[in-house]
XYZ file of C-alpha atoms in Angstrom:
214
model
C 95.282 184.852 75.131
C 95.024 188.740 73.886
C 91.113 187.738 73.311
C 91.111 186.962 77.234
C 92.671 189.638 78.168
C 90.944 192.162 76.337
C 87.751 190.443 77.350
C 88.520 191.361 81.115
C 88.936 194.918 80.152
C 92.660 194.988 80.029
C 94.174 198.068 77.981
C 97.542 197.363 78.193
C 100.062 194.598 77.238
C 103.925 194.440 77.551
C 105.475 191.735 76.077
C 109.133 190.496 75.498
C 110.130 189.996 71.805
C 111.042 186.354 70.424
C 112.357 185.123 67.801
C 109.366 183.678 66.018
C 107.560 186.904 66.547
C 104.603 185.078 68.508
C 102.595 187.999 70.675
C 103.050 190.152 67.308
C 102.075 188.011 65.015
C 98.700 187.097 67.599
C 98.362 191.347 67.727
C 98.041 191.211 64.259
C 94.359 189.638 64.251
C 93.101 191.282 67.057
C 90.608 193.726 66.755
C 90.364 195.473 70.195
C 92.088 198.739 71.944
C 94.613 196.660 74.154
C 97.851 198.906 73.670
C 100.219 195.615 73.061
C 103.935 197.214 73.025
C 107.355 195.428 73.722
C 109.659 196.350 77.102
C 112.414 198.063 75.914
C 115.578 195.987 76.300
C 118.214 195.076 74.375
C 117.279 191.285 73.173
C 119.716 188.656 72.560
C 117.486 185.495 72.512
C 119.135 184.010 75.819
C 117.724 183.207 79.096
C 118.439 186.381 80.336
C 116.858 188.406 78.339
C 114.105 186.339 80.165
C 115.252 187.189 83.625
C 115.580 190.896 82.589
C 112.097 191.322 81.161
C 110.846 189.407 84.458
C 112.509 191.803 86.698
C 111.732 195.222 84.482
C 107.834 194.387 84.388
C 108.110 193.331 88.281
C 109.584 196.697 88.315
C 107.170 198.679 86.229
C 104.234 197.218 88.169
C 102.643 194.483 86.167
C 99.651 193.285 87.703
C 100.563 189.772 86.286
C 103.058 187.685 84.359
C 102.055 185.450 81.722
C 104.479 182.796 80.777
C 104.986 180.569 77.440
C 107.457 177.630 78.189
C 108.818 174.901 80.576
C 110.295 174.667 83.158
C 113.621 176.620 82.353
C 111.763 179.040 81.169
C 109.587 179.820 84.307
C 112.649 179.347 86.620
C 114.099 182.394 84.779
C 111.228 184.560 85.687
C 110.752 183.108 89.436
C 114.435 184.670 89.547
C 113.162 188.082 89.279
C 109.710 188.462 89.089
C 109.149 189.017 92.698
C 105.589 188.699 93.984
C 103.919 189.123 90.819
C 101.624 186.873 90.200
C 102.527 184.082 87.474
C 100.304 182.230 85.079
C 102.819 179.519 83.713
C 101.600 177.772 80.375
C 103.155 174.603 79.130
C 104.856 174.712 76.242
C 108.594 173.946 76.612
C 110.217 170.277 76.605
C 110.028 169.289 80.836
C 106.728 170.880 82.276
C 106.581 169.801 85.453
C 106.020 173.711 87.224
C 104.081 174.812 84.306
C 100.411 173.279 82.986
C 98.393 173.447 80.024
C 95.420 175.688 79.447
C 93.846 177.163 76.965
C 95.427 180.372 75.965
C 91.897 181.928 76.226
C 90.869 180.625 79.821
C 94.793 181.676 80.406
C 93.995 185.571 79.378
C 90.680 185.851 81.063
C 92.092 184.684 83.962
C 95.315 186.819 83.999
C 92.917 190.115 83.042
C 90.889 189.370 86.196
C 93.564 189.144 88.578
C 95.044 191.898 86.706
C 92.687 194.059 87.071
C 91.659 193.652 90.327
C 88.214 191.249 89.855
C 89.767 188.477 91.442
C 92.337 189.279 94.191
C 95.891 188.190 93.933
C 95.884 186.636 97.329
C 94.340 183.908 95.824
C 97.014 182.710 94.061
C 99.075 179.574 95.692
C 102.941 180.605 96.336
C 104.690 177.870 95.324
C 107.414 176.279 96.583
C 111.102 176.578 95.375
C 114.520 175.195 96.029
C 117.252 177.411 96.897
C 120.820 176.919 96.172
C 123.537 178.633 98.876
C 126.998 179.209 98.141
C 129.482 180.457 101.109
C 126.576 182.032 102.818
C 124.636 183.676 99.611
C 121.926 182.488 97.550
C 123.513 181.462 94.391
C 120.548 180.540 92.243
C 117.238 179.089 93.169
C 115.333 176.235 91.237
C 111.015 175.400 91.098
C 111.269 171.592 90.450
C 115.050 169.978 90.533
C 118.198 170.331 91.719
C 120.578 167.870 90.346
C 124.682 166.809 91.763
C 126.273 165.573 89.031
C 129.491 164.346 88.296
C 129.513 166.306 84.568
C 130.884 169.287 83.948
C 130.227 172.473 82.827
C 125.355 171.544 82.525
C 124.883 174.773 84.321
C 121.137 175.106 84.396
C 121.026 172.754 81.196
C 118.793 169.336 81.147
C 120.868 166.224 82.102
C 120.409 163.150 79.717
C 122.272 161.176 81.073
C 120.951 159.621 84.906
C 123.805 158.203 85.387
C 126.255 161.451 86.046
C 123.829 162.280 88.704
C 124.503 161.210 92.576
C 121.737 163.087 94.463
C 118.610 165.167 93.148
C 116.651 167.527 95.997
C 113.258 167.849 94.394
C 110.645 170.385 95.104
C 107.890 168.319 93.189
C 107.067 164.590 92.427
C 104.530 164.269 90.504
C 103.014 160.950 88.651
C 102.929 161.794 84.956
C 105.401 164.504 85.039
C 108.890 163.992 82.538
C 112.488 164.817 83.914
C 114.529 164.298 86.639
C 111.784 164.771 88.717
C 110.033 161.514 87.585
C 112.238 159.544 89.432
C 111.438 160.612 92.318
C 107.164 160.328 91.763
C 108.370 156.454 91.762
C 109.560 156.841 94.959
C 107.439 159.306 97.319
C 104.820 161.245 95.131
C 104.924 164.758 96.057
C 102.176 167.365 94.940
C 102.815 170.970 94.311
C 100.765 171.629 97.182
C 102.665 169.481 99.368
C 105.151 171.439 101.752
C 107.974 168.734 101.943
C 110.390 168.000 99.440
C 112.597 165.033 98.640
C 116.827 164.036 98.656
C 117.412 160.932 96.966
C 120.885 159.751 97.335
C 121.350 157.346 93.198
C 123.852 154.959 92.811
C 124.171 151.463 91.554
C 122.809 149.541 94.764
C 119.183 150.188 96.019
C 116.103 150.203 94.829
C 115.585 150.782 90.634
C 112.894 152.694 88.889
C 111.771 152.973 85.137
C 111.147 157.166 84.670
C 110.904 159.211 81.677
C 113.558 161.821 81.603
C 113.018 163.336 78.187
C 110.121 163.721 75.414
């Protein structure tokens, strides 16, 4: 991905630190004058260390977010990010918002919109489910929302289908693993398409065979 970038003429990279040490550890072989530096915060390996770097760079001016992860991961930085324009790569456990790509492809094509050789208008806002609590937005969601009878998930993956009474799904589409797959059964949705789907679960009606998990 730094070979893309670097390729497009980009001279500057700000990244936030992880624990396996992946954009320095990718620096390391690179033999180019990108200036690759990490955002200064405070890191605590939690999601919102992901929401905080999101909303720093949006800050700062970044041309273009590059993400590594699923679908948690990319709902983290939809929460802050802004307008910035997002290239989501798959590589969590549900990947239903983001896709694979080479990491290559992936850098050349962030360094073009980045700097300005392809123009950002291009890119395809995508749709997203918001959650409203007494009149605020409480938190917002880019594939599922899920009503379940369990306590205490929070924005954690539900194993089991049968705590859930009603999903509101942004995206349903064939292939695709989660909570989401049930619905691709039902009424296939594409991320392109502007509706979404409620499906009301239960014991009566009609049954499908989905993949939640990996």
């Amino acid at each position: 991905m730094l070979a893309g970038l670097a390729f497009t003429g980009i001279r500057r990279v700000r990244f936030l630190p992880d624990s396996y040490q992946i954009v320095g550890r990718a620096a390391d072989g690179l033999h180019s004058d990108v200036e690759i530096e990490p955002l200064p915060l405070a890191v605590h390996f939690t999601v919102e260390d992901t929401v905080r770097a999101a909303g720093l760079l949006a800050e700062s001016g970044a041309a273009c977010i590059v993400t590594l992860g699923g679908d948690g991961t990319n709902r983290a930085v939809a929460k802050a990010c802004g307008d910035v324009p997002l290239i989501a790569i798959a590589t969590g456990t549900n990947n239903v918002f983001p896709q694979m790509v080479d990491g290559t492809l992936a850098g050349i094509a962030a360094g073009l919109i980045a700097s300005g050789h392809v123009p950002s208008t291009l890119a395809r806002r995508t749709k997203r489910l918001e959650i409203w609590l007494d009149g605020e937005l409480a938190d917002i969601a880019l594939v599922d929302v899920a009503i379940s009878q369990h306590p205490f998930i929070g924005t954690r993956a539900i194993w089991d289908p049968s705590t859930v009474h009603e999903l509101v799904l942004a995206r349903t589409e064939p292939g695709c693993i989660g909570l989401s797959s049930i619905g691709a059964h039902l009424c296939p949705l594409a991320r392109e398409d502007e509706r979404g789907l409620h499906i009301h679960l239960g014991d009566q009606g009609q049954p499908v065979s989905a993949i939640l998990a990996p």
